[in-house]
Coordinates of C-alpha atoms in Angstrom, one line a residue:
X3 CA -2.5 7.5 15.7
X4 CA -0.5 4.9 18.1
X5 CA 3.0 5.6 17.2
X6 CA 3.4 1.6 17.8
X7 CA 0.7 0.8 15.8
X8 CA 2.2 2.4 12.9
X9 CA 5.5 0.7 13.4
X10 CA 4.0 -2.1 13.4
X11 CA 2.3 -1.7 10.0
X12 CA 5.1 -0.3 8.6
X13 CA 7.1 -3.5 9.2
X14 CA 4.4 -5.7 8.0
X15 CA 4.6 -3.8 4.7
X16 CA 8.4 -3.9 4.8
X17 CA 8.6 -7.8 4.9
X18 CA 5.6 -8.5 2.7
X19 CA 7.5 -6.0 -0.1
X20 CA 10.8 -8.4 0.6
X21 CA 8.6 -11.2 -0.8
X22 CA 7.0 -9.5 -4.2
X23 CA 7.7 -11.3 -7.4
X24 CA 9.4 -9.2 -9.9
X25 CA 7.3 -6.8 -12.5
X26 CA 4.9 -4.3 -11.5
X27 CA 3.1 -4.4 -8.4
X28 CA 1.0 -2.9 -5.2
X29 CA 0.6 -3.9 -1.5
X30 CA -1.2 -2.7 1.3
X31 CA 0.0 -3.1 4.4
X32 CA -2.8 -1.3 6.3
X33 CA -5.5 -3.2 4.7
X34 CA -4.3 -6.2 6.1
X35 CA -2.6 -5.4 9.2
X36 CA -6.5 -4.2 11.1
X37 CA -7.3 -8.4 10.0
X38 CA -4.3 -9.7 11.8
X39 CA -5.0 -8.1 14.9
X40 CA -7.8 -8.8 14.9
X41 CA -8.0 -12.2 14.3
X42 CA -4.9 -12.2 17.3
X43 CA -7.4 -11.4 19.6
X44 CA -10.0 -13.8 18.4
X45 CA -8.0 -16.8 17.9
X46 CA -6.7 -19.4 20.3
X47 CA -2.8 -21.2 20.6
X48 CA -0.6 -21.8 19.1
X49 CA -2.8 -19.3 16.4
X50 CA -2.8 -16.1 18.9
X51 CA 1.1 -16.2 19.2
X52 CA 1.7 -16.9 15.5
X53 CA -0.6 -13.4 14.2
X54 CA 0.0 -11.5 17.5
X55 CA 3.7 -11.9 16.3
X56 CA 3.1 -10.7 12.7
X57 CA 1.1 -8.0 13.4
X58 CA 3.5 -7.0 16.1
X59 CA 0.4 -6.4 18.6
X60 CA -0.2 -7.8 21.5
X61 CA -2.9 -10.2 21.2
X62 CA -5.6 -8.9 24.5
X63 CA -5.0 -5.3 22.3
X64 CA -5.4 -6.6 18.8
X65 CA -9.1 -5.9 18.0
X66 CA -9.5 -3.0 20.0
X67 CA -6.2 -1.6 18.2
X68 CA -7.6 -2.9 14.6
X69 CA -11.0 -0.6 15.0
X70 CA -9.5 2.3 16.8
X71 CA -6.3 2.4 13.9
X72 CA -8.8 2.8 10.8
X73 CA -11.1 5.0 12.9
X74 CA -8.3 7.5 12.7
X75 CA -7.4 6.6 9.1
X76 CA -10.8 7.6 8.7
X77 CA -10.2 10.9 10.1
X78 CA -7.5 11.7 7.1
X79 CA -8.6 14.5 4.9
X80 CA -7.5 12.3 1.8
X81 CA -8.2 9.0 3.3
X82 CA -11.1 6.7 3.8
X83 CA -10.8 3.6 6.0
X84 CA -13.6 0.5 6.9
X85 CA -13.8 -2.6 8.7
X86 CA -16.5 -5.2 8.5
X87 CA -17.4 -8.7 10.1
X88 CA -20.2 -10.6 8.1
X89 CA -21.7 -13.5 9.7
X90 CA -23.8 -16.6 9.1
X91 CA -26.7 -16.6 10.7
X92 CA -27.0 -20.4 11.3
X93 CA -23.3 -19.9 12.8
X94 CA -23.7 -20.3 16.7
X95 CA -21.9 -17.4 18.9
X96 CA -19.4 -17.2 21.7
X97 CA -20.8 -15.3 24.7
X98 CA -17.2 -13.7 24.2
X99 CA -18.3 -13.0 20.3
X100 CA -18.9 -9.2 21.3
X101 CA -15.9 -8.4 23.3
X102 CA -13.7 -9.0 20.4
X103 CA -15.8 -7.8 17.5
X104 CA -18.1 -4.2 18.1
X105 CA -21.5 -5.0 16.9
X106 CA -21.4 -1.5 15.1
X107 CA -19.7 -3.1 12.5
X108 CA -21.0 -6.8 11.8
X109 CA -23.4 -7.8 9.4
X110 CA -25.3 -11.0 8.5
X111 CA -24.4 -14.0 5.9
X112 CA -27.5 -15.6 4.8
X113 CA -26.5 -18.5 2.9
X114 CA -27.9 -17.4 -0.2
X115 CA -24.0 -17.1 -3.0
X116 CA -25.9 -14.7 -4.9
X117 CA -27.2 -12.3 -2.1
X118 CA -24.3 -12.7 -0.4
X119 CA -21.7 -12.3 -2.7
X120 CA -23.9 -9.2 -4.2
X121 CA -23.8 -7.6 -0.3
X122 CA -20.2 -7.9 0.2
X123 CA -19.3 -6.2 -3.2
X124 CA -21.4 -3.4 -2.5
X125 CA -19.4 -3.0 0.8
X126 CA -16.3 -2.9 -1.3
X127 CA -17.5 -0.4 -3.8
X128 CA -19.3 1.6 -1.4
X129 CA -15.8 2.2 0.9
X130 CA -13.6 2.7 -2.1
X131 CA -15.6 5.1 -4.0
X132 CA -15.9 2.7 -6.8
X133 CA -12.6 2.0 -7.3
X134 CA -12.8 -1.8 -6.4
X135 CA -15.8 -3.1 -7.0
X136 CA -15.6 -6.7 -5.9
X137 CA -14.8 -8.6 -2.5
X138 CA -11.6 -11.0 -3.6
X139 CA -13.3 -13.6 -1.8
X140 CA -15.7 -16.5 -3.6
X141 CA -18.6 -16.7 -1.6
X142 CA -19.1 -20.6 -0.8
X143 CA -21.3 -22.8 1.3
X144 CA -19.2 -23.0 3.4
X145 CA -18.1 -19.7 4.3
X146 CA -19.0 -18.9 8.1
X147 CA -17.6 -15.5 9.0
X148 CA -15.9 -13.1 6.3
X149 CA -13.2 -10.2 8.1
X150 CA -12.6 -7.4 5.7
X151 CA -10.9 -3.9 5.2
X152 CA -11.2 -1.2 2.8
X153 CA -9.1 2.0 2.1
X154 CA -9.3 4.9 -0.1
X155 CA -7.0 7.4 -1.0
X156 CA -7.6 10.6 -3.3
X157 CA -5.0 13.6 -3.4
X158 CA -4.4 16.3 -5.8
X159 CA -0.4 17.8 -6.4
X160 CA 0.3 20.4 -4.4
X161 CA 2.2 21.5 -7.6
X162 CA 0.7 19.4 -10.3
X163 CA 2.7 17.9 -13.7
X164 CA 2.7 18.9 -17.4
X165 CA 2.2 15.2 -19.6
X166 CA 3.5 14.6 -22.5
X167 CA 5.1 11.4 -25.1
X168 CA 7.9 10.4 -24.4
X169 CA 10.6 8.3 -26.0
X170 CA 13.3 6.1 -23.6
X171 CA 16.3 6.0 -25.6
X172 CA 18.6 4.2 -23.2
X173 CA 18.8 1.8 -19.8
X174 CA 15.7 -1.4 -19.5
X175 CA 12.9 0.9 -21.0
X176 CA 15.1 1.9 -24.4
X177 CA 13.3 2.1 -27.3
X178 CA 9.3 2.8 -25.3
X179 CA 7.4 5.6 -26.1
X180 CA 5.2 6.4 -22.9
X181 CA 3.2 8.9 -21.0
X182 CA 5.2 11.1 -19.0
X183 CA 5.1 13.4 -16.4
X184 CA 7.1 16.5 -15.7
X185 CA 7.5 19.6 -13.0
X186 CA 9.8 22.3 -12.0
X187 CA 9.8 23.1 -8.5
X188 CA 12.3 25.1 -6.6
X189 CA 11.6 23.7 -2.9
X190 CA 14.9 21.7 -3.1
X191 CA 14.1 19.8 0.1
X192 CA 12.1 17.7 -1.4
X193 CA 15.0 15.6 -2.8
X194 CA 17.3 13.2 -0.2
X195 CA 19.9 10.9 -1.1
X196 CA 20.0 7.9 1.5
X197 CA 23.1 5.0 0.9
X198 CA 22.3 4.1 -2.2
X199 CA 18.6 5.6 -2.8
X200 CA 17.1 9.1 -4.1
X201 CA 13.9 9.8 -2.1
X202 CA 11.7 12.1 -3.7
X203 CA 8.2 13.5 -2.3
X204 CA 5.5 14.5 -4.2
X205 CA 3.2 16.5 -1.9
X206 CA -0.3 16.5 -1.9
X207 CA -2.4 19.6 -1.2
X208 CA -4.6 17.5 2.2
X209 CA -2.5 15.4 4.4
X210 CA -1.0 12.7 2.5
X211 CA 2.5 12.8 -0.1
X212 CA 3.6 9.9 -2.6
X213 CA 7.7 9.0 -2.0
X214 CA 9.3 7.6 -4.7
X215 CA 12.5 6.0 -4.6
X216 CA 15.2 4.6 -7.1
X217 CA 18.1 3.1 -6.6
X218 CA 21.3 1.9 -8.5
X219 CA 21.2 0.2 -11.6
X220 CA 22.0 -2.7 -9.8
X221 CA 20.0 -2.5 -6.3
X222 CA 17.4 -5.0 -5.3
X223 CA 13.8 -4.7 -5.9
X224 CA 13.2 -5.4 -2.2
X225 CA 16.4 -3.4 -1.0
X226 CA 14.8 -0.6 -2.6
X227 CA 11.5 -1.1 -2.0
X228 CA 12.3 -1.5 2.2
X229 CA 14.8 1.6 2.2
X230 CA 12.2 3.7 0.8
X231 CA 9.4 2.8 3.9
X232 CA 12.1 3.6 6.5
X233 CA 13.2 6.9 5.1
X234 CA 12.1 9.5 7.3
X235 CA 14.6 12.3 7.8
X236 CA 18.0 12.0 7.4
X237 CA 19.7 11.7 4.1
X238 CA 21.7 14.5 2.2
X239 CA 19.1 17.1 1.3
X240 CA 18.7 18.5 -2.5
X241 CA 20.4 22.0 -1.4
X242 CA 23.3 20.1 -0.2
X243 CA 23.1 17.9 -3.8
X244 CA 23.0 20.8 -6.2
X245 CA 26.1 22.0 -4.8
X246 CA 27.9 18.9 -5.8
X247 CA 30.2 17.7 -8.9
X248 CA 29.5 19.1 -12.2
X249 CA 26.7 19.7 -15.2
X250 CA 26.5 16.2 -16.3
X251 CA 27.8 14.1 -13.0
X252 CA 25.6 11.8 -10.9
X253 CA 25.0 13.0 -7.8
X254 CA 22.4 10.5 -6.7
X255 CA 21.2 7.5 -8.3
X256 CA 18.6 8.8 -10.8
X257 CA 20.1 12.6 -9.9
X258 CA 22.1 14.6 -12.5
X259 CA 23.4 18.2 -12.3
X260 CA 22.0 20.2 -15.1
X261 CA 22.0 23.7 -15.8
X262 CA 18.6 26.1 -15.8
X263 CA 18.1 30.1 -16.7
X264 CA 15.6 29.8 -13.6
X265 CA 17.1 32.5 -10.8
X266 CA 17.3 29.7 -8.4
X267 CA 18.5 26.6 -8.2
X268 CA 15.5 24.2 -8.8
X269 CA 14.4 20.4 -9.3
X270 CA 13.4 18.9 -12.8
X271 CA 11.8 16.3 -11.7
X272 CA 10.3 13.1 -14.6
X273 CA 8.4 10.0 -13.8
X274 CA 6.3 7.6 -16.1
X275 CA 2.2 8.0 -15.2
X276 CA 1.3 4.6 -13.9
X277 CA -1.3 2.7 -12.9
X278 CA -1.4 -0.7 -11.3
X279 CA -4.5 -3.3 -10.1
X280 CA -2.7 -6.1 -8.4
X281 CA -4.9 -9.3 -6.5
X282 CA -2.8 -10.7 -3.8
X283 CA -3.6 -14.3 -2.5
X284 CA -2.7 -13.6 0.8
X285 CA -2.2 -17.4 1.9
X286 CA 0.7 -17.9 -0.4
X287 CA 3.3 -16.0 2.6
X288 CA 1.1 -17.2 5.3
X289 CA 4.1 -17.9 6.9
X290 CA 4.9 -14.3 7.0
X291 CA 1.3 -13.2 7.9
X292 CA 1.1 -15.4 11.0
X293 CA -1.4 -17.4 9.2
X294 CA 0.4 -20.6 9.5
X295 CA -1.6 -22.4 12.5
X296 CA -5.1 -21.1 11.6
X297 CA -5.1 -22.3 8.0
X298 CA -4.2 -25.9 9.3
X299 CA -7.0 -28.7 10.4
X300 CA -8.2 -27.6 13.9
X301 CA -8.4 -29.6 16.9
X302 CA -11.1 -29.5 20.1
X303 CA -12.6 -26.4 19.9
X304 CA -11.4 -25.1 16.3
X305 CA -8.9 -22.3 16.1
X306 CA -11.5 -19.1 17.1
X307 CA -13.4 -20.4 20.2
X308 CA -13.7 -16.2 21.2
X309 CA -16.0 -16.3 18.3
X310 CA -17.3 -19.8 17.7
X311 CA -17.9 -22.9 19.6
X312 CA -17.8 -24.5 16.2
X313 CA -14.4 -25.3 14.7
X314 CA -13.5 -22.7 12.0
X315 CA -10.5 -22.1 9.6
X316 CA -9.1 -19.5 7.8
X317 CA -9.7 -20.9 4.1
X318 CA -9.2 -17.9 2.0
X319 CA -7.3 -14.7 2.4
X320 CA -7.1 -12.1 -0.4
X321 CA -6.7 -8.4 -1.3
X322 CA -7.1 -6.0 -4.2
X323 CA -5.1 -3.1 -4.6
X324 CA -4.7 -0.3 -6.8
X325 CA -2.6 2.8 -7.2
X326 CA -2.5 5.6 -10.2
X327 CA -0.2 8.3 -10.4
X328 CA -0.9 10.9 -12.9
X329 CA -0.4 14.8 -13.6
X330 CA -3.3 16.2 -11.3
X331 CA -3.2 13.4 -8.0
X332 CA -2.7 10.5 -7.1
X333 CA -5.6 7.6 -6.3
X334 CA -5.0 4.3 -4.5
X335 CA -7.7 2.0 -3.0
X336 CA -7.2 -1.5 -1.4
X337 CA -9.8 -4.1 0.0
X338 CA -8.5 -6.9 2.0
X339 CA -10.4 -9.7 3.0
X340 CA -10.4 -13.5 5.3
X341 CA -12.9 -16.0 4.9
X342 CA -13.5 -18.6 8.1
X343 CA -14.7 -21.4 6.9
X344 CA -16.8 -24.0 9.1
X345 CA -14.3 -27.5 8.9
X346 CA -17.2 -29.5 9.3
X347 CA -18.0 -27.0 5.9
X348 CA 21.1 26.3 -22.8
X349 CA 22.3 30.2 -20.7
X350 CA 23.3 29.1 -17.6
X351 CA 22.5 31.6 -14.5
X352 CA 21.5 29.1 -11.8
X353 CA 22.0 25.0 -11.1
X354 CA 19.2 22.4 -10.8
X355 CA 18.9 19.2 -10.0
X356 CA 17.3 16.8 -12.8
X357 CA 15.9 14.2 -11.7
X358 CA 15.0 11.1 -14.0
X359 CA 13.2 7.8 -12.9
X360 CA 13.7 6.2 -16.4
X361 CA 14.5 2.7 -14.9
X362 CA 12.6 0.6 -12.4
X363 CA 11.5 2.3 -9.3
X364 CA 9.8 2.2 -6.0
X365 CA 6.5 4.0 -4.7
X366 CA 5.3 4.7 -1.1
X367 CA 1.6 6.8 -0.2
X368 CA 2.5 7.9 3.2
X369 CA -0.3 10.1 5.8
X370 CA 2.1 13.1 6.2
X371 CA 2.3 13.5 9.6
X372 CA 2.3 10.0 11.2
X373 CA 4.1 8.9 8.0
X374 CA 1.6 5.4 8.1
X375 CA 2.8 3.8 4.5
X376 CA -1.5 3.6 2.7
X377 CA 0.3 1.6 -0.1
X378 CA 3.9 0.6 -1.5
X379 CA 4.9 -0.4 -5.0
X380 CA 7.0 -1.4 -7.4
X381 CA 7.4 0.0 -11.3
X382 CA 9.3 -2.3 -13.3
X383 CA 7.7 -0.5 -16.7
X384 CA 5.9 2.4 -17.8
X385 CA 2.0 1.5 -17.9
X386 CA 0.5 3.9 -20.2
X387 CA 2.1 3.6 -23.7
X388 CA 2.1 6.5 -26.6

């Protein structure tokens, strides 16, 4: 993958998590970073500038960066990745039409709600395995051309979890009983303390791990949430942790020296199960997203004369995202999609490390090797009650 590329995506994700409300949530930056290049490359002033800038891409590149991105998301042994252009068939063309969108992947708009709306969730549940099964988009008269993204991620634990009840006796979850999730692993490394955030990786058994990250009691949703997408390397490393303070002390936020009868030092690692279904109306930050100048009234030629002589605007821009952690794996899927709408239309021998996300914490699925952030979330309470 384009190192730059997945910078750039990364970044995206990092200022659209600066902007979540409070309570628990999901984003994916990757499904909607592929749309913003694209439609860089598509649209004209002052809209080029505005989404070349938020995508971080430059705008000749965009499309051809959009297809060739998810192509190698595809690649991903635990990933799936798609992009599809639907379009009316009454709207008239560019001659430039197929220089910025490959004809591979467009598909036809009839006009007919039911038909249409019918063929674009099919699409979505097709490239999500079922996991989403609808296009957040309402299919309307007036709806000319509709851009859209889907991604799918499966893993199983390398080392999976034992579940069990649990009861929170103190901090904001006192008093819950919920499902929880609990390991033993003696591979140290896979706990780093960062200023002011424990980083934790939970590896999967293909090519992509789950980070979580807490903070202090006091730290920011977004502070955390942004810390935890640029941690890569770095940090003091759990075999430099377990050597500190005492049984009892805090040596991290969330990290506590305890005492085990294992041989070795090892990590005790607890987390809630979770699962979250979030839909994002994308045009609510459009100011962030670049979206600014193509959602406003169009002048001459419209805002996308590369793909139509007839004046078009972006009228609706939405995604839907999930994300479940459990004992076994981990599943997330996200589809993202723009509509252009026509204007006109006890013994101790050893030390551990326990390690206890019992208050409000952050989530990351990363692709190991390029570390390209699939999703990024928020917990702000245990989902799955006792």
């Amino acid at each position: 993958m384009d190192a730059d590329v997945v910078q750039a995506v990364n970044h995206l994700t990092a200022r659209w998590a600066r902007e979540l409300p409070p309570g628990n949530t999901v984003v994916s930056g990757l499904g909607l970073w592929p749309l913003l290049a694209l439609l860089a490359t598509a649209a004209d002033e002052p809209g080029r500038s505005e989404l070349a800038e938020a995508a971080g891409v430059d705008a000749a590149t965009g499309a051809a960066k959009a297809v060739e991105l998810l192509g190698a998301v595809d690649d991903a042994a635990d990933l799936h990745a798609a992009l599809g252009i639907w379009i009316h068939e009454q709207l008239k063309l560019s001659e430039s039409f197929d220089s910025v969108v490959p004809a591979a992947l467009t598909g036809t708009l009839t006009g007919d709600l039911a038909g249409d709306k019918a063929k674009l969730d099919a699409w979505a549940a097709e490239h999500t395995d079922n996991l989403i099964r609808e296009m957040p988009l309402e299919v309307t008269p007036d709806l000319a051309v509709v851009l859209a993204s889907a991604l799918s991620l499966r893993t199983t634990w390398a080392r999976p979890f034992t579940e069990q009840l649990k009861r929170v006796n103190d901090g904001p979850w006192a008093g819950g009983t919920w499902h929880w999730l609990e390991r033993r692993d003696r591979d140290l490394s896979t706990v780093s303390r960062y200023d002011g955030l424990t980083v934790v990786t939970v590896q999967g058994e293909a090519d992509v791990d789950v980070l979580l990250g807490i903070g202090s009691v006091e730290a920011a949703q977004g502070d955390v949430l942004t810390g935890l997408l640029a941690a890569a390397g770095g940090g003091v490393g759990g075999a430099e942790l377990v050597e500190q303070g005492e049984p009892g002390d805090e040596v991290a936020p969330g990290v506590r020296i305890g005492q085990t009868t294992a041989p070795v030092p090892e990590v005790k690692l607890s987390v809630p199960a979770f699962s979250v279904q979030v839909e994002h109306d994308l045009l609510a930050l459009r100011e962030i997203f670049g979206l600014s100048a193509v959602t406003s009234s169009p002048r001459g030629s419209g805002h996308f004369s590369a793909i139509s002589p007839e004046q078009l605007v972006v009228g609706q821009a939405k995604q839907t995202v999930l994300a479940r952690f459990f004992a076994t794996g981990f599943e997330a899927a996200a589809v993202t999609a723009m509509g252009l709408m026509r204007t006109s239309m006890p013994t101790t021998q050893s030390r551990r490390l326990d390690v206890s996300f019992d208050r409000p914490f952050a989530f990351v699925a990363v692709h190991r090797e390029t570390r390209l952030p699939v999703v990024a979330g928020w917990i702000d309470q245990p989902t799955e009650p006792g």
